[in-house]
Short mmCIF file of C-alpha atoms in Angstrom, two decimals:
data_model
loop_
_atom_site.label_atom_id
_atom_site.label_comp_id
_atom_site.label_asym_id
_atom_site.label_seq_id
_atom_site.Cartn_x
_atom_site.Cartn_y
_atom_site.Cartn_z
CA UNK A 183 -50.35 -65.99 -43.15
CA UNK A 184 -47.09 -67.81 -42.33
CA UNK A 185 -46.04 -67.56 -46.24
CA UNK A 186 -46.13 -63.47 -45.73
CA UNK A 187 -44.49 -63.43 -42.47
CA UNK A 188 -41.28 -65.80 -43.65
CA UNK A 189 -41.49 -63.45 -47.01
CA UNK A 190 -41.68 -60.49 -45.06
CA UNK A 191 -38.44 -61.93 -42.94
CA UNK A 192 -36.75 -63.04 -45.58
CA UNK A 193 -36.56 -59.23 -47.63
CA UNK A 194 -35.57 -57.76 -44.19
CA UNK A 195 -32.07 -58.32 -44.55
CA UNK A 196 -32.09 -57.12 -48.38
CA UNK A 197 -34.05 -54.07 -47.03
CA UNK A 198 -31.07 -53.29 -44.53
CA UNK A 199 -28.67 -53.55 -47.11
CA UNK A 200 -30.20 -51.52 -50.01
CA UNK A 201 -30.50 -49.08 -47.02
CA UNK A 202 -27.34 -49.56 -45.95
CA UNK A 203 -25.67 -48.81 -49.13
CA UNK A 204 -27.88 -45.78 -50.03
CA UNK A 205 -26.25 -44.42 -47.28
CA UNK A 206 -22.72 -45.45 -48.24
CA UNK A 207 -22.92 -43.71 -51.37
CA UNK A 208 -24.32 -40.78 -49.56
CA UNK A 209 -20.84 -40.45 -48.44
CA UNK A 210 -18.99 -41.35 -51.15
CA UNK A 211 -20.40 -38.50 -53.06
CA UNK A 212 -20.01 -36.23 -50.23
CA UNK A 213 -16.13 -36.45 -50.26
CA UNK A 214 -16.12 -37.06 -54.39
CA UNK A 215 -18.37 -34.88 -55.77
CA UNK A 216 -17.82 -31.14 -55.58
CA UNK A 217 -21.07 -29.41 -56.01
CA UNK A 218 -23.83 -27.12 -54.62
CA UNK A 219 -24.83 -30.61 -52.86
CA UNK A 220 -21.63 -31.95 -51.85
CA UNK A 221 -18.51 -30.42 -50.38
CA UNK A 222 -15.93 -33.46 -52.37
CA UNK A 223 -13.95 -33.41 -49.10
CA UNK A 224 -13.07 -36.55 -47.81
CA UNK A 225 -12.55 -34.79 -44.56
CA UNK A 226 -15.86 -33.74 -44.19
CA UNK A 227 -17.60 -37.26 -45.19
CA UNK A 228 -15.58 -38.81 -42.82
CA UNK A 229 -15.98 -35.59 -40.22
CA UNK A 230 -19.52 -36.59 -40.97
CA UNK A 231 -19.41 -40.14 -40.52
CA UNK A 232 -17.52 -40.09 -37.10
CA UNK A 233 -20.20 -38.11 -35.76
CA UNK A 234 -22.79 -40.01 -36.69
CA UNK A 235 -21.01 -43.16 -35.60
CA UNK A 236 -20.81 -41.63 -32.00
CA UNK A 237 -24.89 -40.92 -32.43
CA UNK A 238 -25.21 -44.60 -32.94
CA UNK A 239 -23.65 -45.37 -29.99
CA UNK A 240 -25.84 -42.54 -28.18
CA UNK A 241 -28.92 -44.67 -30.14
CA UNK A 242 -28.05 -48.00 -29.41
CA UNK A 243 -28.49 -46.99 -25.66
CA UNK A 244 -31.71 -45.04 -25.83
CA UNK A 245 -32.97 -48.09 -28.21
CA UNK A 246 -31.71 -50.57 -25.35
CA UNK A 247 -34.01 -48.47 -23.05
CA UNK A 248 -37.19 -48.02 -24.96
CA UNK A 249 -36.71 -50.65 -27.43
CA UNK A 250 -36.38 -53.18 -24.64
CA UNK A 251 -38.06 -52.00 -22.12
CA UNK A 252 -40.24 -49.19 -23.39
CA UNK A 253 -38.85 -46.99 -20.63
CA UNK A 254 -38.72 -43.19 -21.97
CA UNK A 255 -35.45 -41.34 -20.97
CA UNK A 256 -35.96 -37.85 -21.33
CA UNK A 257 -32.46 -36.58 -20.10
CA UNK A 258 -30.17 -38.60 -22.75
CA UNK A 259 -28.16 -35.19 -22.53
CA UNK A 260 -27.70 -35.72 -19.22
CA UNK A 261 -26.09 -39.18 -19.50
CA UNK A 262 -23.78 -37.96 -22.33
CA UNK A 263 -22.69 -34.86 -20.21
CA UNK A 264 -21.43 -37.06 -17.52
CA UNK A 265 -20.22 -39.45 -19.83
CA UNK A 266 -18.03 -36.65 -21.23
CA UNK A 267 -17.08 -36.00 -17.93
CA UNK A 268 -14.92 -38.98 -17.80
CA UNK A 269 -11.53 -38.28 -19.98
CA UNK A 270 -11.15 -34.90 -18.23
CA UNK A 271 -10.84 -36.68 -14.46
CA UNK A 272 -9.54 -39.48 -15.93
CA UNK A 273 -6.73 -38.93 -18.92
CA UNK A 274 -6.01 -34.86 -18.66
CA UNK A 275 -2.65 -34.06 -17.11
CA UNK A 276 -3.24 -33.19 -12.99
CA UNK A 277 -3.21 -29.76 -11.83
CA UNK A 278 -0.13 -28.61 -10.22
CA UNK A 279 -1.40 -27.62 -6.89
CA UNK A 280 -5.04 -28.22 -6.96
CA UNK A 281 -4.45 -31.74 -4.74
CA UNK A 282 -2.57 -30.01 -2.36
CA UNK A 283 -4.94 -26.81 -2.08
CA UNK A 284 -8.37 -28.59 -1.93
CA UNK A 285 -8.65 -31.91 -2.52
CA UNK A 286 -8.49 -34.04 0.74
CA UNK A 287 -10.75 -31.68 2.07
CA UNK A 288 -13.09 -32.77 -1.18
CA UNK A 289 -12.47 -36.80 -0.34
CA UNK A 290 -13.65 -35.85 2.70
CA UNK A 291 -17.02 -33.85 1.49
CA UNK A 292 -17.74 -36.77 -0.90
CA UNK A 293 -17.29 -39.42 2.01
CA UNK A 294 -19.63 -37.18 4.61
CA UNK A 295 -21.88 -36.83 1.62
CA UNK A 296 -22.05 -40.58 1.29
CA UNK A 297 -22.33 -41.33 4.50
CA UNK A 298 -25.32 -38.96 4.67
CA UNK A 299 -27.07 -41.27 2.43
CA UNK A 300 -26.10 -44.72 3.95
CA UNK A 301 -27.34 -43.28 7.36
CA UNK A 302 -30.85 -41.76 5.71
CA UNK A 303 -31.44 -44.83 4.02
CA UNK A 304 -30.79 -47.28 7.47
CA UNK A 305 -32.85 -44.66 9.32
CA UNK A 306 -36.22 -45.05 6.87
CA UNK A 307 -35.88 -48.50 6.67
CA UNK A 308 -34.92 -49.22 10.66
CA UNK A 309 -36.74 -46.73 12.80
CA UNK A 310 -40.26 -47.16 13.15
CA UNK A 311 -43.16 -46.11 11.29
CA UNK A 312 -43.71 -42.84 13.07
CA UNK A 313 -40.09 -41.84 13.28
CA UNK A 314 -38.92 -42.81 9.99
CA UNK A 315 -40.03 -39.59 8.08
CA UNK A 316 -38.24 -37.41 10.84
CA UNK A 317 -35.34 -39.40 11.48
CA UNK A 318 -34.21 -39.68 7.90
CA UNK A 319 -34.85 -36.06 7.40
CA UNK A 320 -32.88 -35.27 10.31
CA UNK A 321 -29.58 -37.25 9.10
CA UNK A 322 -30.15 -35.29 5.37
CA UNK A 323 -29.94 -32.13 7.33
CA UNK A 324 -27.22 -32.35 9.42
CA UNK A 325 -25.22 -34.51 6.82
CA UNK A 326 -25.51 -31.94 4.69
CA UNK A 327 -24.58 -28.76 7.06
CA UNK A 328 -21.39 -30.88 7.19
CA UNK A 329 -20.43 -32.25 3.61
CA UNK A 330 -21.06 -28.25 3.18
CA UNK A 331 -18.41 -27.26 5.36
CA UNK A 332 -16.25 -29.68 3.99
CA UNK A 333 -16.96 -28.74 0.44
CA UNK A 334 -17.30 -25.55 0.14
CA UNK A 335 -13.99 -24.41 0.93
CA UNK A 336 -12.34 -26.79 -1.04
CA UNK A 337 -14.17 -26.24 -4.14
CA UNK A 338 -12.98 -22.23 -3.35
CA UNK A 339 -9.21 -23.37 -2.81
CA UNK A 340 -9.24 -25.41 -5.97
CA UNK A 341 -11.09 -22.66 -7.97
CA UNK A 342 -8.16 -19.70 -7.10
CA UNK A 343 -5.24 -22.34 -8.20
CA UNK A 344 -4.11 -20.68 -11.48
CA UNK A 345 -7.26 -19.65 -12.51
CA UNK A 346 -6.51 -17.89 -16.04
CA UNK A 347 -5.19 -21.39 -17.07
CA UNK A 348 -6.75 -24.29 -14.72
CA UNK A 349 -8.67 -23.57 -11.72
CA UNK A 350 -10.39 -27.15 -11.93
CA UNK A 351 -9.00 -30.58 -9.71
CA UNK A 352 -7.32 -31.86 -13.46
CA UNK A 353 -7.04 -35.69 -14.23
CA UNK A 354 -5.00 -38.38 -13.54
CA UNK A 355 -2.96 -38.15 -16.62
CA UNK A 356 -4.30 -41.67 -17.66
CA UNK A 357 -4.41 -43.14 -21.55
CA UNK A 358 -7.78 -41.63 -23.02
CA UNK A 359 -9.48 -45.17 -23.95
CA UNK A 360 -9.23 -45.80 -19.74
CA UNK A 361 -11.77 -43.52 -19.57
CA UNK A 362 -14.31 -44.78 -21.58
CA UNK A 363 -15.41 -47.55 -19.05
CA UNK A 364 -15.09 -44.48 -16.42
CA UNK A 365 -17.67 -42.76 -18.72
CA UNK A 366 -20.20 -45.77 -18.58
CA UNK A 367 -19.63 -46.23 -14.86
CA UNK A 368 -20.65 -42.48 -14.09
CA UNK A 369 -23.73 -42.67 -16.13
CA UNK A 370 -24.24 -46.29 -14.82
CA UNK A 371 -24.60 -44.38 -11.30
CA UNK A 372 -26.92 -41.40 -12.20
CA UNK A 373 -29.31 -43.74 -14.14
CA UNK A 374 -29.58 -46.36 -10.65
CA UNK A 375 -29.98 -43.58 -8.77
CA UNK A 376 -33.08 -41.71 -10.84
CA UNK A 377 -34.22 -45.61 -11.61
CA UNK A 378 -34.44 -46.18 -7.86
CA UNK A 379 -36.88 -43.35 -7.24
CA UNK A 380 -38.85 -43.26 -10.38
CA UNK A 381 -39.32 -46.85 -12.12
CA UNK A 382 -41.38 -48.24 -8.99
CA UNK A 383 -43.82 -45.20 -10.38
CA UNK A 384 -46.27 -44.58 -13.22
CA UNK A 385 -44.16 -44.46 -16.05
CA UNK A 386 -43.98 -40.56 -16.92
CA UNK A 387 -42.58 -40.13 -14.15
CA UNK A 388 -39.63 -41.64 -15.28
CA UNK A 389 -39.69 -39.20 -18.10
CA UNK A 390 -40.42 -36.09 -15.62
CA UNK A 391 -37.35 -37.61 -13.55
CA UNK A 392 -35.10 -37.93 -16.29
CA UNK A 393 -36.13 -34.70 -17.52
CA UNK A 394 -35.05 -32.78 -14.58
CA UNK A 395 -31.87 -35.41 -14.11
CA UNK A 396 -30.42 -34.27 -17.80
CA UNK A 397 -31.10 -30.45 -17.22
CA UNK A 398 -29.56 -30.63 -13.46
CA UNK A 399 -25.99 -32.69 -14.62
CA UNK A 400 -25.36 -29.94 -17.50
CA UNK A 401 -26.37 -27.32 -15.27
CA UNK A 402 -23.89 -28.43 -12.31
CA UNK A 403 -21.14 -29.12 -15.10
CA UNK A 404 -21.48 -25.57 -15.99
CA UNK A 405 -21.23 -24.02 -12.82
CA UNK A 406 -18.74 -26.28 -10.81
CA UNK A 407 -15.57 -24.75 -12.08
CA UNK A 408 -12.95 -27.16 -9.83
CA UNK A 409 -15.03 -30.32 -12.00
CA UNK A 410 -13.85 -29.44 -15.96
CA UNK A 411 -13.84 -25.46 -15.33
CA UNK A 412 -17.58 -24.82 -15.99
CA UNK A 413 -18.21 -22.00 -19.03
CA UNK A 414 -14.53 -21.44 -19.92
CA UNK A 415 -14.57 -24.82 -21.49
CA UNK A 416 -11.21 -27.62 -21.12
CA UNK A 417 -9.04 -27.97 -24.62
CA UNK A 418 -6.08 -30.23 -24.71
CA UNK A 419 -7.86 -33.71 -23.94
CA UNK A 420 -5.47 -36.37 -25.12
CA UNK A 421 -6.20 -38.74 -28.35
CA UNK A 422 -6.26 -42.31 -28.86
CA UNK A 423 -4.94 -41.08 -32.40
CA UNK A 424 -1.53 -39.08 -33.83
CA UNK A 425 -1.86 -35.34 -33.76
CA UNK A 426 -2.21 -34.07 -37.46
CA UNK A 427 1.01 -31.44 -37.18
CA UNK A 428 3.11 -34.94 -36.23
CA UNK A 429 2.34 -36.31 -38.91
CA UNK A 430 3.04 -33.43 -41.19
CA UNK A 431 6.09 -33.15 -40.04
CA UNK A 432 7.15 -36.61 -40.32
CA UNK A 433 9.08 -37.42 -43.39
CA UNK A 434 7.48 -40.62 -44.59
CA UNK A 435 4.50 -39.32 -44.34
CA UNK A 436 4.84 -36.33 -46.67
CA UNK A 437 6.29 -38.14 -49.13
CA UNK A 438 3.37 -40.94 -48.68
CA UNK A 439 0.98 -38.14 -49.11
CA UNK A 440 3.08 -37.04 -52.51
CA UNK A 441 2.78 -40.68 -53.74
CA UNK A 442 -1.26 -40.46 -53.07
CA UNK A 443 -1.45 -37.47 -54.92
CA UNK A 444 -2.28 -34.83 -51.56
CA UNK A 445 -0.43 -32.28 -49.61
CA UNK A 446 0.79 -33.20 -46.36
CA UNK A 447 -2.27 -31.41 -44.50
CA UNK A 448 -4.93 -33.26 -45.93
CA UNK A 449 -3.57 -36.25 -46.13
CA UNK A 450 -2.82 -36.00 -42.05
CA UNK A 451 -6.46 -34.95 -41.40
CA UNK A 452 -8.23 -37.77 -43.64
CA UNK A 453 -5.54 -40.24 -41.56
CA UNK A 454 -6.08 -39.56 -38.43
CA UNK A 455 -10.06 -39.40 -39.02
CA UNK A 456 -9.88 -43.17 -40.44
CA UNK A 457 -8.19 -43.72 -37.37
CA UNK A 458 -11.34 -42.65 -35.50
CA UNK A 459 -13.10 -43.92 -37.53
CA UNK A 460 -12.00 -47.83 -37.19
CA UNK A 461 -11.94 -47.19 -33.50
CA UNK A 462 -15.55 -46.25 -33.59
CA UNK A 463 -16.59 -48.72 -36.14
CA UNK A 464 -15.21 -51.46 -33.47
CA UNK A 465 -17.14 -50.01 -30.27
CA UNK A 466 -20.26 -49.97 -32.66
CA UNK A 467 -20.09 -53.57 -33.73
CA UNK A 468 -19.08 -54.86 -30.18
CA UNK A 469 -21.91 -53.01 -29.18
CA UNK A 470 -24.34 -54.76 -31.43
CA UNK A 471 -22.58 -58.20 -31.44
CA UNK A 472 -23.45 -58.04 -27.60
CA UNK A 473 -26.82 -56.34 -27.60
CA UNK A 474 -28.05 -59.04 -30.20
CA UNK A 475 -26.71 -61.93 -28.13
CA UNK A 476 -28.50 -60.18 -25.07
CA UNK A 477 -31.76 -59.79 -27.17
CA UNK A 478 -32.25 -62.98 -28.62
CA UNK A 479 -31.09 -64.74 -25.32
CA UNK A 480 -34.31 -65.93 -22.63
CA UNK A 481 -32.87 -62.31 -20.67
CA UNK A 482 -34.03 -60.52 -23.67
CA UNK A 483 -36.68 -62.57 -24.30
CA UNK A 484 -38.09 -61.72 -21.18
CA UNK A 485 -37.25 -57.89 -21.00
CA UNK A 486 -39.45 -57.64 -24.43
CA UNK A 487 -42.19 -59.83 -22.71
CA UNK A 488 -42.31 -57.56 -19.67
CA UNK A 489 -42.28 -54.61 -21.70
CA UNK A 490 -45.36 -55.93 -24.37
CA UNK A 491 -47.25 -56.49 -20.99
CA UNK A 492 -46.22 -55.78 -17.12
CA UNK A 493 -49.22 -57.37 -15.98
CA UNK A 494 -48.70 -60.44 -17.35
CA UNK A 495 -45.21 -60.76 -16.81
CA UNK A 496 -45.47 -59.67 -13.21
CA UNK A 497 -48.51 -62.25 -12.83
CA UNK A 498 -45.48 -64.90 -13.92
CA UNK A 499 -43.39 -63.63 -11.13
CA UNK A 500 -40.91 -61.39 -12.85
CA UNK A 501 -40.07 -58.65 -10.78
CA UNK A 502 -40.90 -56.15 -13.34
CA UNK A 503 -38.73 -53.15 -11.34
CA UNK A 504 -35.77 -54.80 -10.94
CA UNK A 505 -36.08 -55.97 -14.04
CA UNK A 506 -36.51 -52.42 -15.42
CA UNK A 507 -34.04 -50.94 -13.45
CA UNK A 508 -31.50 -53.31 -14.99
CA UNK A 509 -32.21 -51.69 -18.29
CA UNK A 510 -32.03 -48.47 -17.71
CA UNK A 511 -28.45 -48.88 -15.98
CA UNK A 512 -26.94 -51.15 -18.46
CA UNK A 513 -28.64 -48.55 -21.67
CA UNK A 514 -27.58 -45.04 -19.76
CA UNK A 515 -23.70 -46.95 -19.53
CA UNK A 516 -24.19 -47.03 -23.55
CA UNK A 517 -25.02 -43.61 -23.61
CA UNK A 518 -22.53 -41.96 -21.32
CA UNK A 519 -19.64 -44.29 -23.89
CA UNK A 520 -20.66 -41.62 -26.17
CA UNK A 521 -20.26 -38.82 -24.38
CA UNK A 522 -16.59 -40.04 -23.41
CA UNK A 523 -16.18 -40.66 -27.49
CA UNK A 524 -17.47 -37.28 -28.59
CA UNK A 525 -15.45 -35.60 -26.10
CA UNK A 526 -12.13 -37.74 -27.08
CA UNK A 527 -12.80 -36.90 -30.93
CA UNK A 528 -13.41 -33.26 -30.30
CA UNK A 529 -10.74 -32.98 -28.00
CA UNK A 530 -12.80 -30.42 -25.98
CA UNK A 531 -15.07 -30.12 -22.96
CA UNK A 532 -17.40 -27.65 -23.41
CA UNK A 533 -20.88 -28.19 -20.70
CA UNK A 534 -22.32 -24.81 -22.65
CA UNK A 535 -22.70 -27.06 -25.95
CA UNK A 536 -24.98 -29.90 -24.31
CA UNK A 537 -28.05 -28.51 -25.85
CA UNK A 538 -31.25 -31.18 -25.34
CA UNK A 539 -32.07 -30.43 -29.06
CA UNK A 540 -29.05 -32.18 -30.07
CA UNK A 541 -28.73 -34.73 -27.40
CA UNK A 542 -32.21 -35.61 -26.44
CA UNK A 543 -34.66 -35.12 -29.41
CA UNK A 544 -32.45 -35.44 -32.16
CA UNK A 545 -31.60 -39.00 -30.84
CA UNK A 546 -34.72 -40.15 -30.20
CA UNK A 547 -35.43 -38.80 -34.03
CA UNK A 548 -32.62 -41.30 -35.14
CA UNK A 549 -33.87 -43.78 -32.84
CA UNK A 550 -37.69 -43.64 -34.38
CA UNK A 551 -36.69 -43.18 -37.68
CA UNK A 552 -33.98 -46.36 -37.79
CA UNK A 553 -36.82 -48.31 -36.03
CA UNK A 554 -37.32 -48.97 -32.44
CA UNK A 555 -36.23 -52.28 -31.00
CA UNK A 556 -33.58 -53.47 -33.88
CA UNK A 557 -30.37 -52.68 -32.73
CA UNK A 558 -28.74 -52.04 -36.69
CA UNK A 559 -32.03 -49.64 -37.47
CA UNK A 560 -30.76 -47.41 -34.62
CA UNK A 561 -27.29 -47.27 -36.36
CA UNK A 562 -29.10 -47.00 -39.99
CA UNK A 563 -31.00 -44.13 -38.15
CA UNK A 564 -28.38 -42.28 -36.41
CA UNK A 565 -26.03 -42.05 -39.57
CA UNK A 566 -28.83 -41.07 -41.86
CA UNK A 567 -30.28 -38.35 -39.48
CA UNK A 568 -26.93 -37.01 -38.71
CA UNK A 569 -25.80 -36.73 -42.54
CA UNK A 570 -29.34 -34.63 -43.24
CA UNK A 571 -29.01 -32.76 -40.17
CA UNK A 572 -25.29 -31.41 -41.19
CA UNK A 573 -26.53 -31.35 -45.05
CA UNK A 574 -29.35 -29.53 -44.24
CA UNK A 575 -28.14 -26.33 -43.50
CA UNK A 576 -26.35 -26.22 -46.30
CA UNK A 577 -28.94 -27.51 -48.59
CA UNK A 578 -31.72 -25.17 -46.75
CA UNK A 579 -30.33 -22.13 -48.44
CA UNK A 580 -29.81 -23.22 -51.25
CA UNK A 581 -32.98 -24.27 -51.60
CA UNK A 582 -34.60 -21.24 -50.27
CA UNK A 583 -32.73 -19.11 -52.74
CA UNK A 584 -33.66 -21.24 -55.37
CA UNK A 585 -37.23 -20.81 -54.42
CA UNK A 586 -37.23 -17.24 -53.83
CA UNK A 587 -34.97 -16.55 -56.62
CA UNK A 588 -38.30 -15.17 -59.23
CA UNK A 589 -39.62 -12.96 -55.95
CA UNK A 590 -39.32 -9.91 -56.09
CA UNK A 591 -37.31 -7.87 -53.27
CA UNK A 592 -39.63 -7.15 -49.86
CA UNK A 593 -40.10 -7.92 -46.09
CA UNK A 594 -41.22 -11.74 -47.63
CA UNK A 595 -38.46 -12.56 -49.41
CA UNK A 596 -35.67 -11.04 -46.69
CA UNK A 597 -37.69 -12.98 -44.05
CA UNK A 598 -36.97 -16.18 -46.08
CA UNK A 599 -33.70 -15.94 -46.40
CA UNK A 600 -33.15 -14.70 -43.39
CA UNK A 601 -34.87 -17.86 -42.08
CA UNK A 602 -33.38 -20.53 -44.44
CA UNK A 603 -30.36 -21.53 -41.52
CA UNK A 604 -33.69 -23.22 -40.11
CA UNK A 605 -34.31 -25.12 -42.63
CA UNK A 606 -32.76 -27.89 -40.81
CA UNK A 607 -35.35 -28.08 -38.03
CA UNK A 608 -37.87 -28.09 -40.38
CA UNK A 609 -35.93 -30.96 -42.75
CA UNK A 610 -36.14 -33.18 -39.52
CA UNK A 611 -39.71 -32.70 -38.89
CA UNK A 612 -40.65 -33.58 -42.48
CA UNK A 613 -38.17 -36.73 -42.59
CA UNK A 614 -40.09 -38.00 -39.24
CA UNK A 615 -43.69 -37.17 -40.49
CA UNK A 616 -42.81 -38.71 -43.60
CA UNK A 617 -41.23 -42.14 -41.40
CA UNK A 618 -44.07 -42.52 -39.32
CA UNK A 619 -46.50 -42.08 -42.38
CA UNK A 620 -45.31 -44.27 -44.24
CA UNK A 621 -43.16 -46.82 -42.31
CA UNK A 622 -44.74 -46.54 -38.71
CA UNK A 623 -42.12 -49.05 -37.27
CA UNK A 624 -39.25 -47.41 -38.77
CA UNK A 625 -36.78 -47.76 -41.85
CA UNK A 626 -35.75 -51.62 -40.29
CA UNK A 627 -38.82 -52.35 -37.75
CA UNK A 628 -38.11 -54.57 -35.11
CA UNK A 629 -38.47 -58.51 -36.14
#
């Protein structure tokens, strides 16, 4: 028995690596190879691999969360909605005129609001048993009459500043990277709050919670114009990076370009993406350096305990809650970093686009599929799933023309084609059948 398990460890690491390099050449062909496969665009492998980089992040936290703890977060969109929140309070240019029109009247909301809280809470937990229910209810009531009156007429002032062109509160003009950490914090804060309520409770009701959580942030960051102006989208968010047109019109680097054999265009956009790209690959790493330390230290030790069996654990005196809680802040932090990253990288807020088919599912596809619990099979996962989800709707055509190419013209054959852009769905569901048929615990299964 011990003989297989230390043989078993010992091809682990080869496994990763074989894997590992599959991938790699994945991409090399990608921006090599011009075929009906491959576009042999280095912009587009690396457009690719940025992406998926960001998804890792996005897996890393959902794997700190269930791979840890075995908590299920249903609302990951949520948490990378208010994690792309961040940059536009934090790093776009302020609003001439939105301060002055509505916003000390909105400090003021937010402090009633809070204050609302502080007094509900002191109220449950002071008055006594018979007054509690009513008391607290009583403080949310009025509190809220107020932080409405407050509120709503600055979010109206704000909103008729400029409208064509702003209409929203604008940033505070800060570097972009500042508001990563501001991205973490927010979703830090959403995840305590639906962990305080839910994680004392049967645990799909953490799922139901997190659920509604995800589909109630994207639904308030379409609607509250004065936040990043709802539907009509933000454009202009700074970069950590140069701006392609700079570089194109900088001498040296046209004539670099000339010496590399490209025109000045492509050469700019393959730069600045391997700028991106080595700003990525460090938060990924960092991230991994640290969640490994934190896994293999008697912290993570414990969190894997608790989650293998509560019972037991909570018969040793962990406080299993607490405990839980902990995890689910620190993993929804990861997870709203990629929401600031994705919205850095595309340069554009858009709440319309945070679809829980991308963000939710399609993460916790990467996250089962890399393998839950090891930290680099959630970044295996998330690059691989990303690369077949853009690939596959160009392969899905293709493939589906190929197939119905000796058909003969009819309603069957128009109905295929006309279906093939959803090939992709399909593509996903086979690669995760085929995963948990025949690797169960993923492509790298936790050790």
């Amino acid at each position: 028995m011990s003989t297989t398990r230390q043989a078993d460890t010992s091809s682990s690491p080869l496994r990763g690596l074989l894997l590992f390099l599959i991938i790699a050449v994945l991409f090399v062909l990608e921006g090599a190879t011009r075929n009906a496969m491959f576009s042999g665009s280095w912009n587009s492998a690396l457009s690719i691999l940025n992406m998926g980089l960001i998804s890792a992040v996005t897996a890393l936290g959902v794997n700190m969360i269930w791979g840890y703890g075995g908590l299920f977060n249903a609302g990951v969109v949520g948490f990378v909605a208010l994690g792309g929140l961040a940059p536009i309070l934090i790093s776009t240019p302020p609003v001439a005129g939105a301060w002055a029109a509505g916003g000390p009247r909105l400090i003021l909301a937010l402090a009633v609001g809070l204050a609302t809280l502080v007094l509900a809470i002191v109220a449950a937990n002071r008055l006594s048993r018979g007054l509690r229910f009513w008391g607290a209810a009583l403080v949310l009531i009025v509190g809220y009459v107020l932080t409405r009156m407050a509120f709503d007429p600055a979010v109206t002032a704000i909103e008729a500043n400029n409208p064509a062109e702003a209409g929203n509160i604008g940033g505070l003009g800060l570097p972009i990277l500042m508001s990563w950490p501001v991205g973490m914090l927010l979703a830090a804060i959403a995840a305590w709050g639906v962990g305080r309520v839910a994680l004392g409770l049967r645990s799909d009701y953490l799922a139901i919670a997190t659920l509604g959580i995800g589909e109630i942030i994207v639904a308030i960051l379409k609607n509250e114009g004065w936040l990043a102006r709802g539907v009509l989208n933000m454009t202009g968010v700074p970069r950590p990076v140069p701006y392609e047109l700079a570089l194109q019109s900088n001498p040296h680097f046209v004539a670099a370009a000339a010496r590399w054999g490209m025109d000045a265009a492509t050469a700019s956009g393959i730069y600045v993406k391997l700028c991106y790209m080595a700003i990525f690959v460090a938060v990924v790493l960092t991230l991994i350096l640290l969640s490994q330390l934190a896994l293999y230290s008697p912290w993570g030790r414990m969190m894997r305990a608790i989650r293998d069996n509560e019972t037991a654990a909570a018969a040793m005196g962990k406080n299993v809650t607490h405990r839980h809680l902990q995890l689910f802040v620190l993993g929804s932090a990861v997870i709203g970093l990629s929401g600031a990253m994705m919205v850095t990288l595309d340069g554009l807020m858009a709440p319309g686009g945070y679809n829980p088919l991308r963000y939710t599912f399609l993460i916790w596809v990467m996250v089962i599929v890399g393998g839950s619990g090891n930290n680099w099979g959630a970044v295996l996962g998330a690059v691989t799933i990303w690369f077949l989800w853009i690939k596959a709707e160009v392969w899905g055509p293709a493939l589906i023309a190929m197939l119905t190419g000796p058909m003969a013209d009819g309603p069957v054959k128009a109905h295929l084609l006309d279906s093939a852009p959803h090939m992709r769905f399909i593509a996903m569901g086979a690669v995760l059948l085929l995963v948990l048929r025949f690797a169960p615990r993923g492509l790298l299964p936790e050790k």
